[in-house]
mmCIF file of C-alpha atoms in Angstrom:
data_model
loop_
_atom_site.group_PDB
_atom_site.id
_atom_site.type_symbol
_atom_site.label_atom_id
_atom_site.label_comp_id
_atom_site.label_asym_id
_atom_site.label_seq_id
_atom_site.Cartn_x
_atom_site.Cartn_y
_atom_site.Cartn_z
ATOM 1 C CA UNK A 1 -85.436 -86.578 62.829
ATOM 2 C CA UNK A 2 -88.362 -89.218 63.157
ATOM 3 C CA UNK A 3 -92.526 -88.018 63.726
ATOM 4 C CA UNK A 4 -94.178 -89.811 66.157
ATOM 5 C CA UNK A 5 -96.405 -91.759 65.521
ATOM 6 C CA UNK A 6 -100.328 -92.373 67.822
ATOM 7 C CA UNK A 7 -97.813 -95.754 68.870
ATOM 8 C CA UNK A 8 -95.299 -94.196 70.167
ATOM 9 C CA UNK A 9 -97.464 -91.548 72.302
ATOM 10 C CA UNK A 10 -99.277 -94.130 73.592
ATOM 11 C CA UNK A 11 -96.139 -95.888 75.057
ATOM 12 C CA UNK A 12 -94.541 -93.257 76.332
ATOM 13 C CA UNK A 13 -98.139 -92.181 78.018
ATOM 14 C CA UNK A 14 -97.909 -95.756 79.211
ATOM 15 C CA UNK A 15 -94.962 -95.732 80.679
ATOM 16 C CA UNK A 16 -95.557 -92.305 82.293
ATOM 17 C CA UNK A 17 -99.053 -93.719 83.772
ATOM 18 C CA UNK A 18 -97.217 -96.764 85.246
ATOM 19 C CA UNK A 19 -94.718 -94.815 86.438
ATOM 20 C CA UNK A 20 -97.187 -92.632 88.523
ATOM 21 C CA UNK A 21 -99.136 -96.065 89.531
ATOM 22 C CA UNK A 22 -96.352 -97.970 90.721
ATOM 23 C CA UNK A 23 -95.117 -94.458 92.675
ATOM 24 C CA UNK A 24 -98.573 -93.460 94.302
ATOM 25 C CA UNK A 25 -97.497 -93.150 97.994
ATOM 26 C CA UNK A 26 -101.539 -92.555 98.915
ATOM 27 C CA UNK A 27 -103.126 -89.696 99.755
ATOM 28 C CA UNK A 28 -102.504 -90.048 103.677
ATOM 29 C CA UNK A 29 -98.825 -90.194 102.779
ATOM 30 C CA UNK A 30 -99.503 -86.562 100.324
ATOM 31 C CA UNK A 31 -101.188 -85.115 103.280
ATOM 32 C CA UNK A 32 -98.840 -85.503 105.830
ATOM 33 C CA UNK A 33 -95.361 -84.835 103.773
ATOM 34 C CA UNK A 34 -96.462 -83.703 100.537
ATOM 35 C CA UNK A 35 -92.218 -82.705 99.766
ATOM 36 C CA UNK A 36 -90.797 -86.186 100.719
ATOM 37 C CA UNK A 37 -93.881 -88.087 98.496
ATOM 38 C CA UNK A 38 -93.350 -85.598 95.341
ATOM 39 C CA UNK A 39 -89.757 -85.633 95.830
ATOM 40 C CA UNK A 40 -89.538 -89.577 95.224
ATOM 41 C CA UNK A 41 -90.907 -88.599 91.319
ATOM 42 C CA UNK A 42 -87.551 -86.144 90.742
ATOM 43 C CA UNK A 43 -85.305 -88.754 89.029
ATOM 44 C CA UNK A 44 -88.075 -89.484 87.106
ATOM 45 C CA UNK A 45 -88.448 -85.962 86.560
ATOM 46 C CA UNK A 46 -85.275 -85.036 85.326
ATOM 47 C CA UNK A 47 -84.504 -88.554 83.301
ATOM 48 C CA UNK A 48 -87.698 -87.038 81.315
ATOM 49 C CA UNK A 49 -86.130 -83.559 80.663
ATOM 50 C CA UNK A 50 -83.129 -85.179 79.289
ATOM 51 C CA UNK A 51 -85.363 -87.525 76.890
ATOM 52 C CA UNK A 52 -87.568 -84.464 75.436
ATOM 53 C CA UNK A 53 -83.710 -82.543 75.150
ATOM 54 C CA UNK A 54 -81.978 -86.011 73.357
ATOM 55 C CA UNK A 55 -84.881 -86.291 71.042
ATOM 56 C CA UNK A 56 -84.761 -82.573 70.127
ATOM 57 C CA UNK A 57 -80.654 -83.346 69.045
ATOM 58 C CA UNK A 58 -79.925 -83.522 65.166
ATOM 59 C CA UNK A 59 -77.123 -85.824 65.090
ATOM 60 C CA UNK A 60 -74.517 -87.549 66.513
ATOM 61 C CA UNK A 61 -75.078 -90.874 68.268
ATOM 62 C CA UNK A 62 -76.871 -89.197 70.791
ATOM 63 C CA UNK A 63 -79.726 -88.042 67.938
ATOM 64 C CA UNK A 64 -79.400 -91.550 66.455
ATOM 65 C CA UNK A 65 -80.237 -93.426 69.568
ATOM 66 C CA UNK A 66 -82.726 -90.837 70.319
ATOM 67 C CA UNK A 67 -84.335 -91.391 66.717
ATOM 68 C CA UNK A 68 -83.741 -95.404 66.999
ATOM 69 C CA UNK A 69 -85.385 -95.166 70.245
ATOM 70 C CA UNK A 70 -88.402 -93.592 69.291
ATOM 71 C CA UNK A 71 -88.714 -95.430 65.905
ATOM 72 C CA UNK A 72 -88.884 -98.404 67.833
ATOM 73 C CA UNK A 73 -91.325 -97.147 70.063
ATOM 74 C CA UNK A 74 -93.494 -96.005 67.216
ATOM 75 C CA UNK A 75 -93.331 -99.447 66.314
ATOM 76 C CA UNK A 76 -93.925 -101.142 69.214
ATOM 77 C CA UNK A 77 -96.680 -98.848 69.945
ATOM 78 C CA UNK A 78 -98.554 -99.562 66.640
ATOM 79 C CA UNK A 79 -98.145 -102.765 66.498
ATOM 80 C CA UNK A 80 -100.025 -102.959 69.771
ATOM 81 C CA UNK A 81 -102.794 -100.553 68.524
ATOM 82 C CA UNK A 82 -103.220 -103.101 65.695
ATOM 83 C CA UNK A 83 -102.857 -106.273 67.179
ATOM 84 C CA UNK A 84 -103.977 -105.425 70.583
ATOM 85 C CA UNK A 85 -106.841 -103.953 70.754
ATOM 86 C CA UNK A 86 -108.137 -103.439 66.576
ATOM 87 C CA UNK A 87 -107.256 -99.825 66.081
ATOM 88 C CA UNK A 88 -106.085 -98.007 63.762
ATOM 89 C CA UNK A 89 -102.663 -96.011 63.385
ATOM 90 C CA UNK A 90 -101.209 -92.985 61.863
ATOM 91 C CA UNK A 91 -99.139 -89.860 63.014
ATOM 92 C CA UNK A 92 -99.617 -88.213 65.836
ATOM 93 C CA UNK A 93 -100.180 -84.460 65.697
ATOM 94 C CA UNK A 94 -96.786 -83.689 66.378
ATOM 95 C CA UNK A 95 -95.183 -79.776 66.732
ATOM 96 C CA UNK A 96 -94.393 -78.327 63.014
ATOM 97 C CA UNK A 97 -91.471 -76.211 64.921
ATOM 98 C CA UNK A 98 -88.991 -77.020 66.795
ATOM 99 C CA UNK A 99 -86.421 -75.108 68.952
ATOM 100 C CA UNK A 100 -82.911 -75.950 68.159
ATOM 101 C CA UNK A 101 -80.222 -76.296 70.106
ATOM 102 C CA UNK A 102 -77.175 -73.585 69.608
ATOM 103 C CA UNK A 103 -73.688 -75.671 69.979
ATOM 104 C CA UNK A 104 -73.168 -74.896 73.740
ATOM 105 C CA UNK A 105 -76.748 -75.927 74.340
ATOM 106 C CA UNK A 106 -75.618 -78.960 72.492
ATOM 107 C CA UNK A 107 -72.617 -79.407 74.410
ATOM 108 C CA UNK A 108 -74.997 -79.330 77.448
ATOM 109 C CA UNK A 109 -76.653 -81.655 76.325
ATOM 110 C CA UNK A 110 -73.892 -84.167 76.054
ATOM 111 C CA UNK A 111 -72.467 -82.949 79.794
ATOM 112 C CA UNK A 112 -75.987 -84.176 80.744
ATOM 113 C CA UNK A 113 -75.734 -87.234 78.978
ATOM 114 C CA UNK A 114 -72.569 -88.394 81.350
ATOM 115 C CA UNK A 115 -74.801 -87.564 84.394
ATOM 116 C CA UNK A 116 -77.274 -89.519 83.147
ATOM 117 C CA UNK A 117 -75.376 -92.516 82.094
ATOM 118 C CA UNK A 118 -73.390 -92.332 85.779
ATOM 119 C CA UNK A 119 -76.334 -91.705 88.031
ATOM 120 C CA UNK A 120 -78.611 -94.824 85.875
ATOM 121 C CA UNK A 121 -74.454 -97.212 87.038
ATOM 122 C CA UNK A 122 -74.362 -95.835 90.582
ATOM 123 C CA UNK A 123 -78.037 -94.766 91.793
ATOM 124 C CA UNK A 124 -80.392 -96.561 93.378
ATOM 125 C CA UNK A 125 -82.958 -94.964 90.637
ATOM 126 C CA UNK A 126 -81.503 -96.320 87.642
ATOM 127 C CA UNK A 127 -85.024 -97.887 86.424
ATOM 128 C CA UNK A 128 -86.545 -94.476 87.194
ATOM 129 C CA UNK A 129 -84.115 -92.455 84.912
ATOM 130 C CA UNK A 130 -84.399 -95.050 82.169
ATOM 131 C CA UNK A 131 -88.031 -95.142 81.941
ATOM 132 C CA UNK A 132 -87.705 -90.941 82.410
ATOM 133 C CA UNK A 133 -85.806 -90.825 79.774
ATOM 134 C CA UNK A 134 -87.743 -93.278 77.178
ATOM 135 C CA UNK A 135 -90.885 -91.501 78.069
ATOM 136 C CA UNK A 136 -89.327 -88.099 77.622
ATOM 137 C CA UNK A 137 -87.767 -89.567 73.724
ATOM 138 C CA UNK A 138 -91.843 -90.072 72.890
ATOM 139 C CA UNK A 139 -93.855 -87.325 74.345
ATOM 140 C CA UNK A 140 -90.671 -84.939 73.581
ATOM 141 C CA UNK A 141 -92.303 -84.224 69.752
ATOM 142 C CA UNK A 142 -95.975 -84.866 70.512
ATOM 143 C CA UNK A 143 -98.238 -81.564 69.986
ATOM 144 C CA UNK A 144 -99.416 -81.724 73.727
ATOM 145 C CA UNK A 145 -98.360 -80.464 77.361
ATOM 146 C CA UNK A 146 -95.407 -82.402 77.151
ATOM 147 C CA UNK A 147 -94.508 -81.671 73.349
ATOM 148 C CA UNK A 148 -94.382 -77.949 74.769
ATOM 149 C CA UNK A 149 -92.273 -78.206 77.465
ATOM 150 C CA UNK A 150 -89.792 -79.066 74.628
ATOM 151 C CA UNK A 151 -89.373 -75.455 73.861
ATOM 152 C CA UNK A 152 -88.620 -74.124 77.570
ATOM 153 C CA UNK A 153 -86.228 -77.002 78.204
ATOM 154 C CA UNK A 154 -84.364 -76.250 74.706
ATOM 155 C CA UNK A 155 -84.251 -72.474 76.018
ATOM 156 C CA UNK A 156 -82.664 -72.935 79.431
ATOM 157 C CA UNK A 157 -80.724 -75.711 77.900
ATOM 158 C CA UNK A 158 -79.033 -72.668 75.121
ATOM 159 C CA UNK A 159 -78.678 -70.241 77.851
ATOM 160 C CA UNK A 160 -77.240 -72.645 80.139
ATOM 161 C CA UNK A 161 -74.511 -73.414 77.911
ATOM 162 C CA UNK A 162 -74.016 -70.393 76.421
ATOM 163 C CA UNK A 163 -73.353 -69.116 80.395
ATOM 164 C CA UNK A 164 -71.137 -71.702 80.824
ATOM 165 C CA UNK A 165 -69.128 -71.887 78.039
ATOM 166 C CA UNK A 166 -68.927 -67.920 77.772
ATOM 167 C CA UNK A 167 -67.048 -68.284 80.612
ATOM 168 C CA UNK A 168 -64.522 -70.512 78.952
ATOM 169 C CA UNK A 169 -64.127 -68.410 75.593
#
């Protein structure tokens, strides 16, 4: 599992900021139809949740892709910080403990991968889904609020896997 750097967190926050700014429907729309306006964020948030779970996987091709995505994001963010604004790089404050995914939890992540890939291909929200997954991978191991969301997500997937696969056992 890769460690997130300040550059990686910066890339994740940049993706999140870009998505929120381009999503913003305006105050009038939020007042008249808040559910409709906020529901358009659902694809991004669901893919973000998947990205957090993907970075928690410890092996296999899904874990390798998530780790590689985080590594590239760390590198891009570090380059942007050093060459773009003259800053410095370093390891971001990351969580020291991770909630491992159980065997059935990782099976659910695999099923979610299939679902996300199909949705990216067929849905009109393909860009939001890709951005959300990338953002989740970048911010899933950070120590901030977004990193803290990894614990309940992992618990939920582990529980769902135990319930779903308990039927077949």
